[in-house]
Amino acid sequence: MQPPKIIVKAFVLSLTLAASVSAQVTFKTTGQEFAYSLSDVLHIWTSPVRAKPSDWIAAIGVAAGAVALLPEDDQIDSWIVRHPNAAIVRAFVPFDEDHPELGDLSTGQRLLPISAVLIASGMVSDNRKLREAGWGCLSGWQASSSIRALMYATISRERPSLDNGNQYAIKTPGGEWNYHSFFGGHAANAWACTTFWNSRFHMGLLEPVLYAGAAGITFGRMKDRRHWSSDTWVGIAAGYAMGRSVAARYARRESKREEKKTPEPIRAALLD
């Protein structure tokens, strides 16, 4: 299996940026962190075979939520169309397709350079947290995007904007862009990175700001009638789960590093 292209590009770009200055982190270290990022993507891809009962319960809950929203999809979409000046609709105008500077923040065209800059900055300053912020978000994004691409190739669902699309028009195999409604890609990408950052680091007041941005990107797509509410619900849940999973793997790596730093006599005493 070839490494995800987006991660390879970030790896090459981060090395290029770091090589232009006096980098404090070796290329060997960067290669190891690249391998970690790739393994995180593979971990998410293969997670169903390791799922615990609690994981399946959560998945069933997400599926139940989508089924509950399905009959309401067209009503929610219709309400958005009929109330363009409603406060809740206007709140997401800065994130709609007319404002790509914010609405496209969860796309690869934006996340690749953002992640590369974080990685390169962390290399130059020898700041592991900065590098993790870049690699972790990239892993969550790549896992989300690849799974979504598989779903789009497998399942065809009309977007709401397609001749006042039918939310029940779900069939296989997948179709062209207008039939890529399930599941919400912008939502999954945004929540994967945001959840990773907020779970892995102590973001303080920035945490609700990041979640608000993820929500803006998410519901901006509903305002643009690109996804039904059930698509959005699944996208949020998938992104959140991926972000949490990657953050947990970074936390375990940190725990192992700290354990190695502890002298053996002290470690033995702590275990007694």
PDB file of C-alpha atoms in Angstrom:
ATOM      1  CA  MET A   1       0.000   0.000   0.000  1.00  0.00           C
ATOM      2  CA  GLN A   2       1.417   3.366  -0.993  1.00  0.00           C
ATOM      3  CA  PRO A   3       1.584   6.122   1.652  1.00  0.00           C
ATOM      4  CA  PRO A   4      -1.239   8.663   1.333  1.00  0.00           C
ATOM      5  CA  LYS A   5      -0.072  11.254  -1.191  1.00  0.00           C
ATOM      6  CA  ILE A   6      -1.094  14.234   0.943  1.00  0.00           C
ATOM      7  CA  ILE A   7       1.109  13.077   3.826  1.00  0.00           C
ATOM      8  CA  VAL A   8       4.043  12.464   1.489  1.00  0.00           C
ATOM      9  CA  LYS A   9       3.624  15.978   0.098  1.00  0.00           C
ATOM     10  CA  ALA A  10       3.560  17.449   3.600  1.00  0.00           C
ATOM     11  CA  PHE A  11       6.661  15.434   4.486  1.00  0.00           C
ATOM     12  CA  VAL A  12       8.574  16.747   1.480  1.00  0.00           C
ATOM     13  CA  LEU A  13       7.336  20.315   1.960  1.00  0.00           C
ATOM     14  CA  SER A  14       8.228  20.342   5.654  1.00  0.00           C
ATOM     15  CA  LEU A  15      11.746  19.100   4.907  1.00  0.00           C
ATOM     16  CA  THR A  16      12.152  21.724   2.185  1.00  0.00           C
ATOM     17  CA  LEU A  17      11.063  24.557   4.474  1.00  0.00           C
ATOM     18  CA  ALA A  18      13.173  23.368   7.369  1.00  0.00           C
ATOM     19  CA  ALA A  19      16.261  22.882   5.188  1.00  0.00           C
ATOM     20  CA  SER A  20      16.202  26.567   4.289  1.00  0.00           C
ATOM     21  CA  VAL A  21      17.002  27.537   7.888  1.00  0.00           C
ATOM     22  CA  SER A  22      19.099  26.253  10.749  1.00  0.00           C
ATOM     23  CA  ALA A  23      16.865  23.345  11.760  1.00  0.00           C
ATOM     24  CA  GLN A  24      17.211  21.983  15.294  1.00  0.00           C
ATOM     25  CA  VAL A  25      15.498  18.672  14.564  1.00  0.00           C
ATOM     26  CA  THR A  26      17.220  15.943  12.555  1.00  0.00           C
ATOM     27  CA  PHE A  27      15.753  14.475   9.395  1.00  0.00           C
ATOM     28  CA  LYS A  28      15.789  11.122  11.205  1.00  0.00           C
ATOM     29  CA  THR A  29      13.381  12.526  13.780  1.00  0.00           C
ATOM     30  CA  THR A  30      11.158  13.924  11.036  1.00  0.00           C
ATOM     31  CA  GLY A  31      11.183  10.578   9.260  1.00  0.00           C
ATOM     32  CA  GLN A  32      10.044   8.898  12.472  1.00  0.00           C
ATOM     33  CA  GLU A  33       7.254  11.427  12.946  1.00  0.00           C
ATOM     34  CA  PHE A  34       6.193  10.895   9.343  1.00  0.00           C
ATOM     35  CA  ALA A  35       5.992   7.166  10.045  1.00  0.00           C
ATOM     36  CA  TYR A  36       3.882   7.882  13.132  1.00  0.00           C
ATOM     37  CA  SER A  37       1.513   9.984  11.045  1.00  0.00           C
ATOM     38  CA  LEU A  38       1.182   7.270   8.429  1.00  0.00           C
ATOM     39  CA  SER A  39       0.606   4.608  11.095  1.00  0.00           C
ATOM     40  CA  ASP A  40      -2.171   6.744  12.588  1.00  0.00           C
ATOM     41  CA  VAL A  41      -3.961   6.780   9.240  1.00  0.00           C
ATOM     42  CA  LEU A  42      -3.583   3.013   8.930  1.00  0.00           C
ATOM     43  CA  HIS A  43      -4.820   2.629  12.514  1.00  0.00           C
ATOM     44  CA  ILE A  44      -8.040   4.465  11.662  1.00  0.00           C
ATOM     45  CA  TRP A  45      -8.504   2.505   8.438  1.00  0.00           C
ATOM     46  CA  THR A  46      -8.268  -0.795  10.322  1.00  0.00           C
ATOM     47  CA  SER A  47     -10.102   0.309  13.478  1.00  0.00           C
ATOM     48  CA  PRO A  48     -13.271  -1.778  12.805  1.00  0.00           C
ATOM     49  CA  VAL A  49     -11.320  -5.022  13.313  1.00  0.00           C
ATOM     50  CA  ARG A  50     -10.185  -3.826  16.775  1.00  0.00           C
ATOM     51  CA  ALA A  51     -13.453  -2.226  17.860  1.00  0.00           C
ATOM     52  CA  LYS A  52     -14.572  -2.834  21.441  1.00  0.00           C
ATOM     53  CA  PRO A  53     -18.215  -3.273  22.466  1.00  0.00           C
ATOM     54  CA  SER A  54     -18.304   0.375  23.580  1.00  0.00           C
ATOM     55  CA  ASP A  55     -17.105   1.422  20.112  1.00  0.00           C
ATOM     56  CA  TRP A  56     -19.896  -0.532  18.450  1.00  0.00           C
ATOM     57  CA  ILE A  57     -22.442   0.987  20.828  1.00  0.00           C
ATOM     58  CA  ALA A  58     -21.216   4.461  19.851  1.00  0.00           C
ATOM     59  CA  ALA A  59     -21.397   3.557  16.156  1.00  0.00           C
ATOM     60  CA  ILE A  60     -24.939   2.260  16.577  1.00  0.00           C
ATOM     61  CA  GLY A  61     -25.840   5.511  18.328  1.00  0.00           C
ATOM     62  CA  VAL A  62     -24.509   7.549  15.403  1.00  0.00           C
ATOM     63  CA  ALA A  63     -26.399   5.367  12.941  1.00  0.00           C
ATOM     64  CA  ALA A  64     -29.581   5.713  14.995  1.00  0.00           C
ATOM     65  CA  GLY A  65     -29.181   9.490  14.980  1.00  0.00           C
ATOM     66  CA  ALA A  66     -28.808   9.494  11.189  1.00  0.00           C
ATOM     67  CA  VAL A  67     -31.909   7.328  10.786  1.00  0.00           C
ATOM     68  CA  ALA A  68     -33.866   9.656  13.086  1.00  0.00           C
ATOM     69  CA  LEU A  69     -32.796  12.684  11.031  1.00  0.00           C
ATOM     70  CA  LEU A  70     -33.519  11.073   7.657  1.00  0.00           C
ATOM     71  CA  PRO A  71     -37.269  11.870   7.575  1.00  0.00           C
ATOM     72  CA  GLU A  72     -36.523  15.437   8.641  1.00  0.00           C
ATOM     73  CA  ASP A  73     -33.759  16.097   6.112  1.00  0.00           C
ATOM     74  CA  ASP A  74     -35.965  17.751   3.520  1.00  0.00           C
ATOM     75  CA  GLN A  75     -37.844  19.763   6.136  1.00  0.00           C
ATOM     76  CA  ILE A  76     -34.624  21.164   7.572  1.00  0.00           C
ATOM     77  CA  ASP A  77     -33.285  21.965   4.108  1.00  0.00           C
ATOM     78  CA  SER A  78     -36.571  23.604   3.119  1.00  0.00           C
ATOM     79  CA  TRP A  79     -36.575  25.737   6.261  1.00  0.00           C
ATOM     80  CA  ILE A  80     -33.036  26.982   5.499  1.00  0.00           C
ATOM     81  CA  VAL A  81     -34.068  27.903   1.957  1.00  0.00           C
ATOM     82  CA  ARG A  82     -37.223  29.708   3.114  1.00  0.00           C
ATOM     83  CA  HIS A  83     -35.500  31.647   5.914  1.00  0.00           C
ATOM     84  CA  PRO A  84     -32.264  33.076   4.455  1.00  0.00           C
ATOM     85  CA  ASN A  85     -32.417  36.038   6.839  1.00  0.00           C
ATOM     86  CA  ALA A  86     -32.917  34.000   9.989  1.00  0.00           C
ATOM     87  CA  ALA A  87     -30.195  34.727  12.552  1.00  0.00           C
ATOM     88  CA  ILE A  88     -29.043  31.121  12.708  1.00  0.00           C
ATOM     89  CA  VAL A  89     -28.706  30.977   8.905  1.00  0.00           C
ATOM     90  CA  ARG A  90     -26.935  34.309   8.605  1.00  0.00           C
ATOM     91  CA  ALA A  91     -24.480  33.223  11.299  1.00  0.00           C
ATOM     92  CA  PHE A  92     -22.949  30.819   8.791  1.00  0.00           C
ATOM     93  CA  VAL A  93     -22.694  33.259   5.879  1.00  0.00           C
ATOM     94  CA  PRO A  94     -18.940  33.858   6.554  1.00  0.00           C
ATOM     95  CA  PHE A  95     -18.385  30.135   5.954  1.00  0.00           C
ATOM     96  CA  ASP A  96     -20.451  29.654   2.789  1.00  0.00           C
ATOM     97  CA  GLU A  97     -19.153  29.148  -0.745  1.00  0.00           C
ATOM     98  CA  ASP A  98     -19.018  32.887  -1.358  1.00  0.00           C
ATOM     99  CA  HIS A  99     -16.397  33.147   1.404  1.00  0.00           C
ATOM    100  CA  PRO A 100     -13.858  30.384   0.664  1.00  0.00           C
ATOM    101  CA  GLU A 101     -11.233  32.015   2.870  1.00  0.00           C
ATOM    102  CA  LEU A 102     -13.068  30.464   5.842  1.00  0.00           C
ATOM    103  CA  GLY A 103     -15.372  27.904   4.263  1.00  0.00           C
ATOM    104  CA  ASP A 104     -12.509  26.031   2.582  1.00  0.00           C
ATOM    105  CA  LEU A 105     -10.249  25.843   5.639  1.00  0.00           C
ATOM    106  CA  SER A 106     -10.940  22.124   6.007  1.00  0.00           C
ATOM    107  CA  THR A 107      -9.960  21.268   2.428  1.00  0.00           C
ATOM    108  CA  GLY A 108      -6.618  19.791   1.427  1.00  0.00           C
ATOM    109  CA  GLN A 109      -5.620  22.967  -0.423  1.00  0.00           C
ATOM    110  CA  ARG A 110      -5.658  24.781   2.917  1.00  0.00           C
ATOM    111  CA  LEU A 111      -4.734  22.068   5.419  1.00  0.00           C
ATOM    112  CA  LEU A 112      -1.628  20.912   3.564  1.00  0.00           C
ATOM    113  CA  PRO A 113       0.222  24.257   3.742  1.00  0.00           C
ATOM    114  CA  ILE A 114      -1.065  24.955   7.274  1.00  0.00           C
ATOM    115  CA  SER A 115       0.194  21.585   8.493  1.00  0.00           C
ATOM    116  CA  ALA A 116       3.492  21.945   6.646  1.00  0.00           C
ATOM    117  CA  VAL A 117       4.132  25.335   8.243  1.00  0.00           C
ATOM    118  CA  LEU A 118       3.363  23.929  11.711  1.00  0.00           C
ATOM    119  CA  ILE A 119       5.715  20.998  11.120  1.00  0.00           C
ATOM    120  CA  ALA A 120       8.523  23.149   9.716  1.00  0.00           C
ATOM    121  CA  SER A 121       8.143  25.705  12.523  1.00  0.00           C
ATOM    122  CA  GLY A 122       8.368  22.896  15.052  1.00  0.00           C
ATOM    123  CA  MET A 123      11.501  21.582  13.382  1.00  0.00           C
ATOM    124  CA  VAL A 124      13.192  24.969  13.408  1.00  0.00           C
ATOM    125  CA  SER A 125      12.277  25.733  17.026  1.00  0.00           C
ATOM    126  CA  ASP A 126      12.637  22.130  18.237  1.00  0.00           C
ATOM    127  CA  ASN A 127       9.050  22.329  19.456  1.00  0.00           C
ATOM    128  CA  ARG A 128       7.514  18.875  19.465  1.00  0.00           C
ATOM    129  CA  LYS A 129       4.007  20.221  20.127  1.00  0.00           C
ATOM    130  CA  LEU A 130       4.041  22.333  16.972  1.00  0.00           C
ATOM    131  CA  ARG A 131       5.153  19.358  14.915  1.00  0.00           C
ATOM    132  CA  GLU A 132       2.478  17.169  16.478  1.00  0.00           C
ATOM    133  CA  ALA A 133      -0.147  19.811  15.695  1.00  0.00           C
ATOM    134  CA  GLY A 134       0.785  19.587  12.023  1.00  0.00           C
ATOM    135  CA  TRP A 135       1.204  15.845  11.712  1.00  0.00           C
ATOM    136  CA  GLY A 136      -1.841  14.990  13.830  1.00  0.00           C
ATOM    137  CA  CYS A 137      -4.199  17.230  11.888  1.00  0.00           C
ATOM    138  CA  LEU A 138      -2.814  15.883   8.636  1.00  0.00           C
ATOM    139  CA  SER A 139      -3.427  12.294   9.755  1.00  0.00           C
ATOM    140  CA  GLY A 140      -6.991  13.045  10.783  1.00  0.00           C
ATOM    141  CA  TRP A 141      -7.642  14.853   7.521  1.00  0.00           C
ATOM    142  CA  GLN A 142      -6.138  12.111   5.360  1.00  0.00           C
ATOM    143  CA  ALA A 143      -8.042   9.349   7.145  1.00  0.00           C
ATOM    144  CA  SER A 144     -11.282  11.300   6.867  1.00  0.00           C
ATOM    145  CA  SER A 145     -10.807  12.152   3.203  1.00  0.00           C
ATOM    146  CA  SER A 146      -9.807   8.654   2.129  1.00  0.00           C
ATOM    147  CA  ILE A 147     -12.749   7.012   3.883  1.00  0.00           C
ATOM    148  CA  ARG A 148     -15.078   9.627   2.404  1.00  0.00           C
ATOM    149  CA  ALA A 149     -13.686   8.969  -1.077  1.00  0.00           C
ATOM    150  CA  LEU A 150     -14.471   5.290  -0.611  1.00  0.00           C
ATOM    151  CA  MET A 151     -18.010   6.129   0.491  1.00  0.00           C
ATOM    152  CA  TYR A 152     -18.540   8.418  -2.504  1.00  0.00           C
ATOM    153  CA  ALA A 153     -17.432   5.619  -4.826  1.00  0.00           C
ATOM    154  CA  THR A 154     -19.766   3.185  -3.080  1.00  0.00           C
ATOM    155  CA  ILE A 155     -22.887   5.168  -2.202  1.00  0.00           C
ATOM    156  CA  SER A 156     -24.747   7.655  -4.393  1.00  0.00           C
ATOM    157  CA  ARG A 157     -26.922  10.176  -2.581  1.00  0.00           C
ATOM    158  CA  GLU A 158     -28.345  13.310  -4.164  1.00  0.00           C
ATOM    159  CA  ARG A 159     -27.249  16.636  -2.750  1.00  0.00           C
ATOM    160  CA  PRO A 160     -30.137  18.854  -1.544  1.00  0.00           C
ATOM    161  CA  SER A 161     -29.323  21.399  -4.269  1.00  0.00           C
ATOM    162  CA  LEU A 162     -29.936  18.908  -7.089  1.00  0.00           C
ATOM    163  CA  ASP A 163     -33.448  19.807  -8.327  1.00  0.00           C
ATOM    164  CA  ASN A 164     -34.588  19.954  -4.722  1.00  0.00           C
ATOM    165  CA  GLY A 165     -32.970  16.579  -4.186  1.00  0.00           C
ATOM    166  CA  ASN A 166     -34.658  13.593  -2.641  1.00  0.00           C
ATOM    167  CA  GLN A 167     -33.092  12.552   0.665  1.00  0.00           C
ATOM    168  CA  TYR A 168     -34.210   8.979   0.042  1.00  0.00           C
ATOM    169  CA  ALA A 169     -32.416   8.743  -3.316  1.00  0.00           C
ATOM    170  CA  ILE A 170     -29.644   6.507  -1.983  1.00  0.00           C
ATOM    171  CA  LYS A 171     -28.208   3.782  -4.191  1.00  0.00           C
ATOM    172  CA  THR A 172     -25.017   2.049  -5.272  1.00  0.00           C
ATOM    173  CA  PRO A 173     -22.525   2.448  -6.781  1.00  0.00           C
ATOM    174  CA  GLY A 174     -21.455   6.044  -6.303  1.00  0.00           C
ATOM    175  CA  GLY A 175     -21.950   8.812  -8.823  1.00  0.00           C
ATOM    176  CA  GLU A 176     -20.573  12.184  -9.857  1.00  0.00           C
ATOM    177  CA  TRP A 177     -20.078  15.220  -7.591  1.00  0.00           C
ATOM    178  CA  ASN A 178     -23.796  16.051  -7.370  1.00  0.00           C
ATOM    179  CA  TYR A 179     -24.343  12.640  -5.773  1.00  0.00           C
ATOM    180  CA  HIS A 180     -21.594  12.949  -3.151  1.00  0.00           C
ATOM    181  CA  SER A 181     -23.878  13.989  -0.325  1.00  0.00           C
ATOM    182  CA  PHE A 182     -23.089  11.168   2.131  1.00  0.00           C
ATOM    183  CA  PHE A 183     -21.272  11.936   4.273  1.00  0.00           C
ATOM    184  CA  GLY A 184     -20.278  15.524   5.003  1.00  0.00           C
ATOM    185  CA  GLY A 185     -16.626  15.862   4.006  1.00  0.00           C
ATOM    186  CA  HIS A 186     -15.998  19.434   5.147  1.00  0.00           C
ATOM    187  CA  ALA A 187     -17.584  18.548   8.483  1.00  0.00           C
ATOM    188  CA  ALA A 188     -15.506  15.410   8.991  1.00  0.00           C
ATOM    189  CA  ASN A 189     -12.258  17.169   8.068  1.00  0.00           C
ATOM    190  CA  ALA A 190     -12.926  20.187  10.269  1.00  0.00           C
ATOM    191  CA  TRP A 191     -13.938  18.139  13.299  1.00  0.00           C
ATOM    192  CA  ALA A 192     -11.030  15.716  12.894  1.00  0.00           C
ATOM    193  CA  CYS A 193      -8.399  18.469  13.143  1.00  0.00           C
ATOM    194  CA  THR A 194     -10.260  20.540  15.725  1.00  0.00           C
ATOM    195  CA  THR A 195     -10.901  17.567  17.989  1.00  0.00           C
ATOM    196  CA  PHE A 196      -7.289  16.448  17.678  1.00  0.00           C
ATOM    197  CA  TRP A 197      -5.953  19.862  18.680  1.00  0.00           C
ATOM    198  CA  ASN A 198      -8.383  20.329  21.561  1.00  0.00           C
ATOM    199  CA  SER A 199      -7.889  16.769  22.845  1.00  0.00           C
ATOM    200  CA  ARG A 200      -4.107  16.714  22.551  1.00  0.00           C
ATOM    201  CA  PHE A 201      -3.263  20.214  23.805  1.00  0.00           C
ATOM    202  CA  HIS A 202      -4.500  22.599  26.477  1.00  0.00           C
ATOM    203  CA  MET A 203      -5.993  25.219  24.185  1.00  0.00           C
ATOM    204  CA  GLY A 204      -7.730  27.286  26.883  1.00  0.00           C
ATOM    205  CA  LEU A 205      -9.975  29.998  25.480  1.00  0.00           C
ATOM    206  CA  LEU A 206      -8.981  28.983  21.970  1.00  0.00           C
ATOM    207  CA  GLU A 207     -10.780  25.633  22.333  1.00  0.00           C
ATOM    208  CA  PRO A 208     -14.351  26.967  21.957  1.00  0.00           C
ATOM    209  CA  VAL A 209     -13.142  29.251  19.162  1.00  0.00           C
ATOM    210  CA  LEU A 210     -11.830  26.250  17.234  1.00  0.00           C
ATOM    211  CA  TYR A 211     -15.044  24.311  17.776  1.00  0.00           C
ATOM    212  CA  ALA A 212     -17.058  27.354  16.676  1.00  0.00           C
ATOM    213  CA  GLY A 213     -14.979  27.488  13.492  1.00  0.00           C
ATOM    214  CA  ALA A 214     -15.572  23.779  12.852  1.00  0.00           C
ATOM    215  CA  ALA A 215     -19.302  24.323  13.388  1.00  0.00           C
ATOM    216  CA  GLY A 216     -19.256  27.278  10.988  1.00  0.00           C
ATOM    217  CA  ILE A 217     -17.594  25.242   8.252  1.00  0.00           C
ATOM    218  CA  THR A 218     -19.971  22.353   8.918  1.00  0.00           C
ATOM    219  CA  PHE A 219     -23.261  24.222   8.838  1.00  0.00           C
ATOM    220  CA  GLY A 220     -22.068  26.547   6.087  1.00  0.00           C
ATOM    221  CA  ARG A 221     -22.235  23.482   3.843  1.00  0.00           C
ATOM    222  CA  MET A 222     -25.850  22.911   4.853  1.00  0.00           C
ATOM    223  CA  LYS A 223     -26.596  26.546   4.058  1.00  0.00           C
ATOM    224  CA  ASP A 224     -25.086  25.972   0.601  1.00  0.00           C
ATOM    225  CA  ARG A 225     -27.321  22.892   0.307  1.00  0.00           C
ATOM    226  CA  ARG A 226     -24.416  20.519  -0.253  1.00  0.00           C
ATOM    227  CA  HIS A 227     -25.364  18.078   2.514  1.00  0.00           C
ATOM    228  CA  TRP A 228     -28.460  16.917   4.350  1.00  0.00           C
ATOM    229  CA  SER A 229     -28.636  17.110   8.134  1.00  0.00           C
ATOM    230  CA  SER A 230     -28.081  13.352   8.431  1.00  0.00           C
ATOM    231  CA  ASP A 231     -24.924  13.629   6.261  1.00  0.00           C
ATOM    232  CA  THR A 232     -23.701  16.399   8.531  1.00  0.00           C
ATOM    233  CA  TRP A 233     -24.399  14.426  11.689  1.00  0.00           C
ATOM    234  CA  VAL A 234     -22.370  11.460  10.440  1.00  0.00           C
ATOM    235  CA  GLY A 235     -19.568  13.758   9.270  1.00  0.00           C
ATOM    236  CA  ILE A 236     -19.277  15.421  12.680  1.00  0.00           C
ATOM    237  CA  ALA A 237     -19.297  12.073  14.495  1.00  0.00           C
ATOM    238  CA  ALA A 238     -16.707  10.530  12.152  1.00  0.00           C
ATOM    239  CA  GLY A 239     -14.370  13.526  12.382  1.00  0.00           C
ATOM    240  CA  TYR A 240     -14.671  13.692  16.163  1.00  0.00           C
ATOM    241  CA  ALA A 241     -13.871   9.984  16.531  1.00  0.00           C
ATOM    242  CA  MET A 242     -10.842  10.237  14.244  1.00  0.00           C
ATOM    243  CA  GLY A 243      -9.470  13.290  16.033  1.00  0.00           C
ATOM    244  CA  ARG A 244      -9.844  11.627  19.427  1.00  0.00           C
ATOM    245  CA  SER A 245      -8.191   8.454  18.174  1.00  0.00           C
ATOM    246  CA  VAL A 246      -5.126  10.242  16.803  1.00  0.00           C
ATOM    247  CA  ALA A 247      -4.814  12.378  19.958  1.00  0.00           C
ATOM    248  CA  ALA A 248      -4.905   9.245  22.127  1.00  0.00           C
ATOM    249  CA  ARG A 249      -2.095   7.668  20.114  1.00  0.00           C
ATOM    250  CA  TYR A 250       0.085  10.759  20.545  1.00  0.00           C
ATOM    251  CA  ALA A 251      -0.634  10.720  24.285  1.00  0.00           C
ATOM    252  CA  ARG A 252       0.481   7.086  24.523  1.00  0.00           C
ATOM    253  CA  ARG A 253       3.701   7.899  22.668  1.00  0.00           C
ATOM    254  CA  GLU A 254       4.387  10.739  25.074  1.00  0.00           C
ATOM    255  CA  SER A 255       3.783   8.447  28.026  1.00  0.00           C
ATOM    256  CA  LYS A 256       6.305   5.950  26.646  1.00  0.00           C
ATOM    257  CA  ARG A 257       8.897   8.707  26.135  1.00  0.00           C
ATOM    258  CA  GLU A 258       8.465   9.902  29.708  1.00  0.00           C
ATOM    259  CA  GLU A 259       8.730   6.352  30.970  1.00  0.00           C
ATOM    260  CA  LYS A 260      12.052   5.896  29.196  1.00  0.00           C
ATOM    261  CA  LYS A 261      13.368   9.087  30.807  1.00  0.00           C
ATOM    262  CA  THR A 262      12.680   7.773  34.313  1.00  0.00           C
ATOM    263  CA  PRO A 263      15.766   6.070  35.838  1.00  0.00           C
ATOM    264  CA  GLU A 264      15.267   2.337  36.408  1.00  0.00           C
ATOM    265  CA  PRO A 265      15.598   2.471  40.249  1.00  0.00           C
ATOM    266  CA  ILE A 266      12.946   5.207  40.465  1.00  0.00           C
ATOM    267  CA  ARG A 267      10.702   3.350  38.051  1.00  0.00           C
ATOM    268  CA  ALA A 268      11.003   0.161  40.107  1.00  0.00           C
ATOM    269  CA  ALA A 269      10.205   2.072  43.306  1.00  0.00           C
ATOM    270  CA  LEU A 270       7.120   3.596  41.729  1.00  0.00           C
ATOM    271  CA  LEU A 271       5.896   0.183  40.645  1.00  0.00           C
ATOM    272  CA  ASP A 272       6.349  -1.363  44.110  1.00  0.00           C
TER     273      ASP A 272
END
